[in-house]
Amino acid sequence: MYALLSTESENMINKLLYNIQMADESTSDWITFYHQNWIIAPLNKYMSKIDDEVWIASPDNTNVAKAAHALSNHCRKSLKLVTAIIQSDKKFKIY
Protein backbone atom coordinates (compact mmCIF):
# COMPACT_ATOMS: atom_id res chain seq x y z
CA MET A 1 0.00 0.00 0.00
CA TYR A 2 2.86 2.41 0.78
CA ALA A 3 4.00 2.05 -2.83
CA LEU A 4 0.77 3.76 -3.95
CA LEU A 5 1.87 6.86 -2.06
CA SER A 6 5.42 6.97 -3.39
CA THR A 7 5.11 5.68 -6.97
CA GLU A 8 6.30 8.33 -9.43
CA SER A 9 4.09 7.87 -12.49
CA GLU A 10 0.60 6.84 -13.53
CA ASN A 11 2.05 3.95 -15.53
CA MET A 12 3.86 2.61 -12.45
CA ILE A 13 0.67 2.89 -10.39
CA ASN A 14 -1.26 0.96 -13.03
CA LYS A 15 1.42 -1.75 -13.02
CA LEU A 16 1.38 -1.89 -9.23
CA LEU A 17 -2.40 -2.28 -9.11
CA TYR A 18 -2.25 -4.91 -11.85
CA ASN A 19 0.43 -6.88 -9.96
CA ILE A 20 -1.60 -6.76 -6.75
CA GLN A 21 -4.66 -8.07 -8.57
CA MET A 22 -2.69 -10.85 -10.29
CA ALA A 23 -1.18 -11.91 -6.96
CA ASP A 24 -4.61 -12.27 -5.36
CA GLU A 25 -7.86 -12.25 -7.35
CA SER A 26 -9.85 -11.45 -4.18
CA THR A 27 -8.42 -7.91 -4.32
CA SER A 28 -10.55 -7.05 -7.35
CA ASP A 29 -12.96 -4.77 -5.45
CA TRP A 30 -10.06 -3.07 -3.66
CA ILE A 31 -8.27 -2.47 -6.98
CA THR A 32 -11.43 -1.08 -8.59
CA PHE A 33 -11.88 1.33 -5.67
CA TYR A 34 -8.28 2.61 -5.58
CA HIS A 35 -8.03 2.86 -9.36
CA GLN A 36 -10.61 5.67 -9.41
CA ASN A 37 -9.00 9.06 -10.07
CA TRP A 38 -10.80 10.80 -7.21
CA ILE A 39 -9.49 8.19 -4.75
CA ILE A 40 -5.87 7.92 -5.93
CA ALA A 41 -5.29 11.65 -6.64
CA PRO A 42 -5.18 12.76 -2.98
CA LEU A 43 -2.85 9.86 -2.16
CA ASN A 44 -0.23 10.34 -4.86
CA LYS A 45 1.07 13.69 -6.11
CA TYR A 46 1.81 12.27 -9.57
CA MET A 47 -1.87 11.40 -10.00
CA SER A 48 -3.04 14.76 -8.67
CA LYS A 49 -3.53 17.99 -10.58
CA ILE A 50 -2.39 19.99 -7.56
CA ASP A 51 0.68 22.16 -8.19
CA ASP A 52 3.90 20.71 -6.72
CA GLU A 53 4.48 23.73 -4.47
CA VAL A 54 0.99 23.44 -3.00
CA TRP A 55 1.33 19.66 -2.59
CA ILE A 56 4.63 20.01 -0.73
CA ALA A 57 3.32 22.84 1.47
CA SER A 58 0.21 20.88 2.46
CA PRO A 59 0.33 18.85 5.68
CA ASP A 60 0.38 15.07 5.33
CA ASN A 61 -2.22 14.59 8.05
CA THR A 62 -5.67 15.84 9.03
CA ASN A 63 -4.75 17.57 12.29
CA VAL A 64 -5.88 20.97 10.97
CA ALA A 65 -9.32 19.61 10.12
CA LYS A 66 -9.56 17.84 13.48
CA ALA A 67 -8.61 21.03 15.31
CA ALA A 68 -11.24 23.01 13.41
CA HIS A 69 -13.84 20.36 14.26
CA ALA A 70 -12.85 20.39 17.93
CA LEU A 71 -13.04 24.20 18.01
CA SER A 72 -16.52 24.24 16.47
CA ASN A 73 -17.68 21.75 19.10
CA HIS A 74 -16.01 23.78 21.86
CA CYS A 75 -18.06 26.79 20.74
CA ARG A 76 -21.19 24.59 20.75
CA LYS A 77 -21.63 24.75 16.99
CA SER A 78 -22.07 21.72 14.75
CA LEU A 79 -22.74 19.43 17.69
CA LYS A 80 -24.84 16.31 17.34
CA LEU A 81 -28.26 16.81 18.89
CA VAL A 82 -27.69 14.38 21.77
CA THR A 83 -24.29 15.93 22.57
CA ALA A 84 -25.77 19.44 22.56
CA ILE A 85 -28.55 18.35 24.93
CA ILE A 86 -26.12 16.66 27.32
CA GLN A 87 -23.77 19.67 27.35
CA SER A 88 -26.68 22.02 27.88
CA ASP A 89 -27.89 19.88 30.81
CA LYS A 90 -24.43 20.06 32.38
CA LYS A 91 -24.12 23.81 31.82
CA PHE A 92 -27.52 24.66 33.27
CA LYS A 93 -27.52 21.78 35.78
CA ILE A 94 -30.78 20.36 34.43
CA TYR A 95 -31.19 16.76 35.60
CSV table of C-alpha atoms in Angstrom, one decimal:
chain,number,residue,atom,x,y,z
A,1,MET,CA,0.0,0.0,0.0
A,2,TYR,CA,2.9,2.4,0.8
A,3,ALA,CA,4.0,2.0,-2.8
A,4,LEU,CA,0.8,3.8,-4.0
A,5,LEU,CA,1.9,6.9,-2.1
A,6,SER,CA,5.4,7.0,-3.4
A,7,THR,CA,5.1,5.7,-7.0
A,8,GLU,CA,6.3,8.3,-9.4
A,9,SER,CA,4.1,7.9,-12.5
A,10,GLU,CA,0.6,6.8,-13.5
A,11,ASN,CA,2.1,4.0,-15.5
A,12,MET,CA,3.9,2.6,-12.5
A,13,ILE,CA,0.7,2.9,-10.4
A,14,ASN,CA,-1.3,1.0,-13.0
A,15,LYS,CA,1.4,-1.8,-13.0
A,16,LEU,CA,1.4,-1.9,-9.2
A,17,LEU,CA,-2.4,-2.3,-9.1
A,18,TYR,CA,-2.2,-4.9,-11.8
A,19,ASN,CA,0.4,-6.9,-10.0
A,20,ILE,CA,-1.6,-6.8,-6.8
A,21,GLN,CA,-4.7,-8.1,-8.6
A,22,MET,CA,-2.7,-10.8,-10.3
A,23,ALA,CA,-1.2,-11.9,-7.0
A,24,ASP,CA,-4.6,-12.3,-5.4
A,25,GLU,CA,-7.9,-12.2,-7.3
A,26,SER,CA,-9.8,-11.4,-4.2
A,27,THR,CA,-8.4,-7.9,-4.3
A,28,SER,CA,-10.6,-7.0,-7.4
A,29,ASP,CA,-13.0,-4.8,-5.5
A,30,TRP,CA,-10.1,-3.1,-3.7
A,31,ILE,CA,-8.3,-2.5,-7.0
A,32,THR,CA,-11.4,-1.1,-8.6
A,33,PHE,CA,-11.9,1.3,-5.7
A,34,TYR,CA,-8.3,2.6,-5.6
A,35,HIS,CA,-8.0,2.9,-9.4
A,36,GLN,CA,-10.6,5.7,-9.4
A,37,ASN,CA,-9.0,9.1,-10.1
A,38,TRP,CA,-10.8,10.8,-7.2
A,39,ILE,CA,-9.5,8.2,-4.8
A,40,ILE,CA,-5.9,7.9,-5.9
A,41,ALA,CA,-5.3,11.6,-6.6
A,42,PRO,CA,-5.2,12.8,-3.0
A,43,LEU,CA,-2.9,9.9,-2.2
A,44,ASN,CA,-0.2,10.3,-4.9
A,45,LYS,CA,1.1,13.7,-6.1
A,46,TYR,CA,1.8,12.3,-9.6
A,47,MET,CA,-1.9,11.4,-10.0
A,48,SER,CA,-3.0,14.8,-8.7
A,49,LYS,CA,-3.5,18.0,-10.6
A,50,ILE,CA,-2.4,20.0,-7.6
A,51,ASP,CA,0.7,22.2,-8.2
A,52,ASP,CA,3.9,20.7,-6.7
A,53,GLU,CA,4.5,23.7,-4.5
A,54,VAL,CA,1.0,23.4,-3.0
A,55,TRP,CA,1.3,19.7,-2.6
A,56,ILE,CA,4.6,20.0,-0.7
A,57,ALA,CA,3.3,22.8,1.5
A,58,SER,CA,0.2,20.9,2.5
A,59,PRO,CA,0.3,18.8,5.7
A,60,ASP,CA,0.4,15.1,5.3
A,61,ASN,CA,-2.2,14.6,8.1
A,62,THR,CA,-5.7,15.8,9.0
A,63,ASN,CA,-4.7,17.6,12.3
A,64,VAL,CA,-5.9,21.0,11.0
A,65,ALA,CA,-9.3,19.6,10.1
A,66,LYS,CA,-9.6,17.8,13.5
A,67,ALA,CA,-8.6,21.0,15.3
A,68,ALA,CA,-11.2,23.0,13.4
A,69,HIS,CA,-13.8,20.4,14.3
A,70,ALA,CA,-12.9,20.4,17.9
A,71,LEU,CA,-13.0,24.2,18.0
A,72,SER,CA,-16.5,24.2,16.5
A,73,ASN,CA,-17.7,21.8,19.1
A,74,HIS,CA,-16.0,23.8,21.9
A,75,CYS,CA,-18.1,26.8,20.7
A,76,ARG,CA,-21.2,24.6,20.8
A,77,LYS,CA,-21.6,24.8,17.0
A,78,SER,CA,-22.1,21.7,14.8
A,79,LEU,CA,-22.7,19.4,17.7
A,80,LYS,CA,-24.8,16.3,17.3
A,81,LEU,CA,-28.3,16.8,18.9
A,82,VAL,CA,-27.7,14.4,21.8
A,83,THR,CA,-24.3,15.9,22.6
A,84,ALA,CA,-25.8,19.4,22.6
A,85,ILE,CA,-28.6,18.3,24.9
A,86,ILE,CA,-26.1,16.7,27.3
A,87,GLN,CA,-23.8,19.7,27.3
A,88,SER,CA,-26.7,22.0,27.9
A,89,ASP,CA,-27.9,19.9,30.8
A,90,LYS,CA,-24.4,20.1,32.4
A,91,LYS,CA,-24.1,23.8,31.8
A,92,PHE,CA,-27.5,24.7,33.3
A,93,LYS,CA,-27.5,21.8,35.8
A,94,ILE,CA,-30.8,20.4,34.4
A,95,TYR,CA,-31.2,16.8,35.6
